[in-house]
Short mmCIF file of C-alpha atoms and ligand atoms in Angstrom, two decimals:
data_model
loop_
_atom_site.label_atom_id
_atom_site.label_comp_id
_atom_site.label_asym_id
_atom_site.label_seq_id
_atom_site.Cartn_x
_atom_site.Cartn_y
_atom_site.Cartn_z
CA UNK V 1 1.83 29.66 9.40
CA UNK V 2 1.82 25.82 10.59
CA UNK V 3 3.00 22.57 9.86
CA UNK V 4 6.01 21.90 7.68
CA UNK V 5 7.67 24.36 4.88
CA UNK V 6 5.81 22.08 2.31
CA UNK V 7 2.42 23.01 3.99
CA UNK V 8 3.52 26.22 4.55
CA UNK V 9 4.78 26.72 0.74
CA UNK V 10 1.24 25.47 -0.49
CA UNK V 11 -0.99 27.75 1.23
CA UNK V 12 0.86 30.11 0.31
CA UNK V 13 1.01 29.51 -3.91
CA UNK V 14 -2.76 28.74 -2.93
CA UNK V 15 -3.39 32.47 -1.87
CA UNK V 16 -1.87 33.90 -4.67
CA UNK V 17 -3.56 31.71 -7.27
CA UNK V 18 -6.40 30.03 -5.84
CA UNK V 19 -8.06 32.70 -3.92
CA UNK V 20 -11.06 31.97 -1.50
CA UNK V 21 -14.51 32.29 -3.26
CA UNK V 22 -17.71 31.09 -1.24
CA UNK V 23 -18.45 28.39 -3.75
CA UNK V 24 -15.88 26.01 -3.28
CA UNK V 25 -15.44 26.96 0.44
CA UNK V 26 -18.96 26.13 1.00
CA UNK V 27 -19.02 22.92 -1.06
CA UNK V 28 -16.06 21.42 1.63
CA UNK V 29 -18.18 22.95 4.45
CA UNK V 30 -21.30 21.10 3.22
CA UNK V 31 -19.04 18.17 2.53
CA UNK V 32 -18.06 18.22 6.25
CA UNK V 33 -21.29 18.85 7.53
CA UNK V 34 -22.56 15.67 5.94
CA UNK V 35 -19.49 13.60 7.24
CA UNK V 36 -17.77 12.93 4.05
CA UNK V 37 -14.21 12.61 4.28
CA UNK V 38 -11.87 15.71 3.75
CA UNK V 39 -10.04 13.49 0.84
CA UNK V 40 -10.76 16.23 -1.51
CA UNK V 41 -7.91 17.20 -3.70
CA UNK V 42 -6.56 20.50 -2.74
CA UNK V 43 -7.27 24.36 -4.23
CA UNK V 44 -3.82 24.07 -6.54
CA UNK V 45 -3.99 20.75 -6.99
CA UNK V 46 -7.33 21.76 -8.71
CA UNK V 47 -6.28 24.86 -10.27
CA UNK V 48 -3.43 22.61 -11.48
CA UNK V 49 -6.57 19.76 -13.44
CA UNK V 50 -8.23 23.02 -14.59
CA UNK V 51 -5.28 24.65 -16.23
CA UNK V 52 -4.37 21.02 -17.92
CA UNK V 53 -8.20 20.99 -19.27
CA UNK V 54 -8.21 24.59 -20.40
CA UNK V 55 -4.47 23.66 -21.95
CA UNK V 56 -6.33 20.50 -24.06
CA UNK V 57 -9.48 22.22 -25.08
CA UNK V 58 -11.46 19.37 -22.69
CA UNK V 59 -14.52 19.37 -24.15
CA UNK V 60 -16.10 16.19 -22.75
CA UNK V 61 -14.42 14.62 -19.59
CA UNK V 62 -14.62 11.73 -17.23
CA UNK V 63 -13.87 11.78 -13.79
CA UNK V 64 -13.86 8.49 -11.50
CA UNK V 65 -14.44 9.40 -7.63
CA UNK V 66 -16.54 12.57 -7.32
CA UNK V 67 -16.92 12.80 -3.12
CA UNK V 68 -18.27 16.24 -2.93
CA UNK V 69 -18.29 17.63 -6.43
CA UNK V 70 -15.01 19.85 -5.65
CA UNK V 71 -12.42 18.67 -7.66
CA UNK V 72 -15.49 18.18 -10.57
CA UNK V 73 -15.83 21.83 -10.55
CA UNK V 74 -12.44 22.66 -10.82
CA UNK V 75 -13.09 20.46 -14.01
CA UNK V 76 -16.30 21.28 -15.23
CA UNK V 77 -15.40 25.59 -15.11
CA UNK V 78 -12.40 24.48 -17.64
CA UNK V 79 -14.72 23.45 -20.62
CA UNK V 80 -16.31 25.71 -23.19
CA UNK V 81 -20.14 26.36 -22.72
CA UNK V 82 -21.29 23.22 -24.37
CA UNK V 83 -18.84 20.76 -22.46
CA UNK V 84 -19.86 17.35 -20.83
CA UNK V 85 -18.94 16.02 -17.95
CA UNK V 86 -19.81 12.28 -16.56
CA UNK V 87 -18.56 11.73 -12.95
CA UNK V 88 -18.97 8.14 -11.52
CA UNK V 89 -19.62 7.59 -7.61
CA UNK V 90 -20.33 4.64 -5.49
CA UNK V 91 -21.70 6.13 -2.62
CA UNK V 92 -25.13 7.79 -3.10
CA UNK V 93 -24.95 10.26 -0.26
CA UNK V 94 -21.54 11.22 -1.70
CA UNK V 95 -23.69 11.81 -4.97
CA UNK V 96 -26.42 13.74 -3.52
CA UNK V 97 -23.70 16.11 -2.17
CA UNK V 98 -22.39 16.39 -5.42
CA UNK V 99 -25.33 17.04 -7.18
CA UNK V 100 -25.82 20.08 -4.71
CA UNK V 101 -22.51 21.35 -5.50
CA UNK V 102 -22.59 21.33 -8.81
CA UNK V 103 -25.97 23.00 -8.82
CA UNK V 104 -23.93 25.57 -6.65
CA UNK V 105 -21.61 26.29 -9.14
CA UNK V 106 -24.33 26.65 -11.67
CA UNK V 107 -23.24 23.38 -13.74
CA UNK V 108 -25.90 20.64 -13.19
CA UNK V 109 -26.83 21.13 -16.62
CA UNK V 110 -23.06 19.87 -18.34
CA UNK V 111 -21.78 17.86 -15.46
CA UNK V 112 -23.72 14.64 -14.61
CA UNK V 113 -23.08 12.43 -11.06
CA UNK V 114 -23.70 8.41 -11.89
CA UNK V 115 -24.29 6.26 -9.06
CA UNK V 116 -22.76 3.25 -9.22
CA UNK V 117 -19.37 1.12 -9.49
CA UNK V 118 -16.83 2.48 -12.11
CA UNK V 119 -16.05 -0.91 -12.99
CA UNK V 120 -19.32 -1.58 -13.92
CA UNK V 121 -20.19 2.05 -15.45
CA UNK V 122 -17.24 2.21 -17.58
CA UNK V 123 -18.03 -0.52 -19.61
CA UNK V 124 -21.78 1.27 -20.96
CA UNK V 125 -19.68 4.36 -22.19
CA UNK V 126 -19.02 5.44 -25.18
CA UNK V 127 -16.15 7.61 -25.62
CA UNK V 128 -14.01 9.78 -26.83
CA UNK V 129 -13.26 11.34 -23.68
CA UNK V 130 -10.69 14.13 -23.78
CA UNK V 131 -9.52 14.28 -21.02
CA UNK V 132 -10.19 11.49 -17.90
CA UNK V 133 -9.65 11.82 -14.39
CA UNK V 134 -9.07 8.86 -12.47
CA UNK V 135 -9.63 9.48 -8.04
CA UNK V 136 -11.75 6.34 -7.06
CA UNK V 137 -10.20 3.11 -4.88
CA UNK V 138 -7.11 3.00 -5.62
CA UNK V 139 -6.81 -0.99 -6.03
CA UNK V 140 -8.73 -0.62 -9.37
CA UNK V 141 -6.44 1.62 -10.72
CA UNK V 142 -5.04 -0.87 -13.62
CA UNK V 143 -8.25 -1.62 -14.71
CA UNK V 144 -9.50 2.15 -15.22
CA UNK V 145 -6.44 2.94 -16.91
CA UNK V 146 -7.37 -0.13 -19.42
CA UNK V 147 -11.07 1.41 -19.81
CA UNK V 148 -8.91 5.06 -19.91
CA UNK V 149 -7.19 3.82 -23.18
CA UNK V 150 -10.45 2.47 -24.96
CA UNK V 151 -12.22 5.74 -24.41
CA UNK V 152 -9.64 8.61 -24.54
CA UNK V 153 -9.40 9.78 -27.95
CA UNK V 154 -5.74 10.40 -29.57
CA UNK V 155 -4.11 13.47 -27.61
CA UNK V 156 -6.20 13.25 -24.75
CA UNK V 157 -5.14 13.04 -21.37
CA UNK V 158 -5.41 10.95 -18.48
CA UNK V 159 -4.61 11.84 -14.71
CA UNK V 160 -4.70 9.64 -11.80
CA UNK V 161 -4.66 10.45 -8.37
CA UNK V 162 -2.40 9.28 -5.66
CA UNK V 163 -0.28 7.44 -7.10
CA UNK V 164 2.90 7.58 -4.84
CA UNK V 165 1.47 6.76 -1.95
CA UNK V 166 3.60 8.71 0.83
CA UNK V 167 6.90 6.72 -1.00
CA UNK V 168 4.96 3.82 -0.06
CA UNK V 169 5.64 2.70 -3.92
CA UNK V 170 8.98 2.02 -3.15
CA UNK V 171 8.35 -0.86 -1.28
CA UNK V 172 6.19 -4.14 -0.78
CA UNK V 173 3.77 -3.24 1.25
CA UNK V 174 0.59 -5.11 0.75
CA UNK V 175 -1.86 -2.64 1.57
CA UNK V 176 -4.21 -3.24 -1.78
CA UNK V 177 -4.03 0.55 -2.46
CA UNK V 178 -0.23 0.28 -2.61
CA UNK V 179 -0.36 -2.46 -5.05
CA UNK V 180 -2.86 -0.78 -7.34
CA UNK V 181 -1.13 2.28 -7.57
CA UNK V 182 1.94 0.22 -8.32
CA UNK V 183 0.71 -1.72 -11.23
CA UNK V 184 -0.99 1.41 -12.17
CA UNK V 185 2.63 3.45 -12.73
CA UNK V 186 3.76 0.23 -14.16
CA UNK V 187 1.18 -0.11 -16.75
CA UNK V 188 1.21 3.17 -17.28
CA UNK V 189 5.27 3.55 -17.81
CA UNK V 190 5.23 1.02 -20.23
CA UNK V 191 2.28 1.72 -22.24
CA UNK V 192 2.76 1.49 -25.75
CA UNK V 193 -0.26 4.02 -26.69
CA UNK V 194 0.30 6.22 -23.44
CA UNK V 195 3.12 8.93 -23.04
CA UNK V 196 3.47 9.39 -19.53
CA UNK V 197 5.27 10.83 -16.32
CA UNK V 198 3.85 11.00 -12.49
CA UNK V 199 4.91 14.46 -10.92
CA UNK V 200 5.37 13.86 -6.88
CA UNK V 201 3.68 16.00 -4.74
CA UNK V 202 4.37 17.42 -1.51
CA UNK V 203 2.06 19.85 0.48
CA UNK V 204 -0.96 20.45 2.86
CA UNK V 205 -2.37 16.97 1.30
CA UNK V 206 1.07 15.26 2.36
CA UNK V 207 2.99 13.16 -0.15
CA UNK V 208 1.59 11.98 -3.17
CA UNK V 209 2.01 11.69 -7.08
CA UNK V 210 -0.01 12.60 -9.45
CA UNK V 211 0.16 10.85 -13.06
CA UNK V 212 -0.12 12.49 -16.00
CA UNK V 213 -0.41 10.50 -19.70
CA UNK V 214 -1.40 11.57 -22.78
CA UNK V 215 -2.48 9.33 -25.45
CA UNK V 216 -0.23 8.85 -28.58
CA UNK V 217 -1.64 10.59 -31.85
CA UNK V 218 -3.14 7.51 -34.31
CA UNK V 219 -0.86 6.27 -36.71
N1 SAM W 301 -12.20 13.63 -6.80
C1 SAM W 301 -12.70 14.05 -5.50
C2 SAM W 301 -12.20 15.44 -5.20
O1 SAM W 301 -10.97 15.64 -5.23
O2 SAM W 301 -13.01 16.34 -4.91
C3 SAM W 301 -12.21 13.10 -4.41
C4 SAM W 301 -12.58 11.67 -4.68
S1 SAM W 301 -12.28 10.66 -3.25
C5 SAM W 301 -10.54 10.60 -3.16
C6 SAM W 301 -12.69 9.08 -3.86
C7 SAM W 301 -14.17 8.88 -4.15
O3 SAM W 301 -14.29 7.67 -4.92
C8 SAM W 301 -15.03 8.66 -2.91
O4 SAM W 301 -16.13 9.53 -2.93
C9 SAM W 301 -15.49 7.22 -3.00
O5 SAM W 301 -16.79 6.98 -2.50
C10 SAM W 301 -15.44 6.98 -4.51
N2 SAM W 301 -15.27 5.57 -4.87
C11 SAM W 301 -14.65 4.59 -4.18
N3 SAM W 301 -14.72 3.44 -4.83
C12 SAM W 301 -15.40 3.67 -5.98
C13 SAM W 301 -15.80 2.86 -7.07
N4 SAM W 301 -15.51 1.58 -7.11
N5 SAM W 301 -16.49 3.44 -8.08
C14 SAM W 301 -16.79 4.78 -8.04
N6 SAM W 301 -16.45 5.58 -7.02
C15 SAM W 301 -15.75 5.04 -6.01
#
């Protein structure tokens, strides 16, 4: 045992429901090798996206920030056998060591790695999506939860990352990650198509939020 009883508390729901298996441990130690940074969400926090997926019957997803692939196969084990999954990154080495995850995990055939910009991806794709996972810069948050709307189909679900920002929500800082998140939990509170709620998290990743929305049934 180390660090605080949050830490503590975590790796200890993680061995009881997240137990080690050489995939994902080797896809952070190839990760690390390759000197991507360990921003990775963590083993429940991706037990927690697969369980939501499994929960909606995700049969094609989205996810914005791939890094290493991990928290795309915690995604891309929760669909059926003919499931689709487009994840966007900017960073091309970040892709390649994607790409070899995912072959790890024996899904390069349903989950695809784009190079590129999400704000200039998103706008090429056609939807629906049902569920969409939003973990790129954090400044462009508003603007993927706009493209989230347009291309999440009616009782989908949208996630976003980091959203609380160590409590740094609560107050005017002007670091631009800050500020997106803010107008992110704005826009997304007072969505008219979006019902929505952002669950704070505590734990070996520190303190953060994670959002959670689900699009309104048509009508
Ligand atoms: N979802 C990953 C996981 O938990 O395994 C972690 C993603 S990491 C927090 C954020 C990723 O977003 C990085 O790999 C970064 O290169 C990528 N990124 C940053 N800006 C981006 C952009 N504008 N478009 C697409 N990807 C971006």
């Amino acid at each position: 045992m180390s660090g605080s009883i949050f830490e503590d508390v975590d790796h200890y729901i993680d061995s009881l429901f997240t137990p080690d298996e050489d995939v994902l441990s080797d896809v952070l130690q190839r990760a690390a090798a390759a000197g991507l940074p360990d921003i990775h969400i963590s083993p429940g926090q991706g037990k927690f996206l697969y369980l939501l997926a499994k929960m909606s019957r995700a049969k094609r997803i989205l996810e914005l920030g791939t890094l290493a692939g991990y928290s795309t196969i915690w995604l891309g084990r929760a669909m059926p056998e003919d499931g689709e999954l487009t994840t966007i990154e900017i960073d091309p080495v970040h892709a390649d060591v994607a790409r070899g995850s995912l072959k790890a995990a024996g899904l390069e055939a349903s989950c695809e790695v784009v190079v590129g910009s999400a704000l200039d991806v998103l706008p090429g794709l056609t939807g629906p999506f049902d569920l969409i996972f939003i973990d790129a810069n954090k400044e462009s948050y508003p603007a993927y939860l706009t493209h989230a709307v347009r291309l999440t189909r009616p009782g989908g679900l949208i996630l976003a990352d980091n959203v609380v920002r160590r409590g740094a929500v609560l107050g005017n800082s002007m670091d631009p990650a800050v500020i997106g998140a803010k107008a992110f939990n704005q826009a997304l509170a007072s969505h008219p198509q979006l019902e929505a709620i952002v669950l704070q998290q505590v734990g070996r990743k520190g303190h953060d939020g994670l959002a959670i929305a689900r699009v309104k049934d048509a009508g």
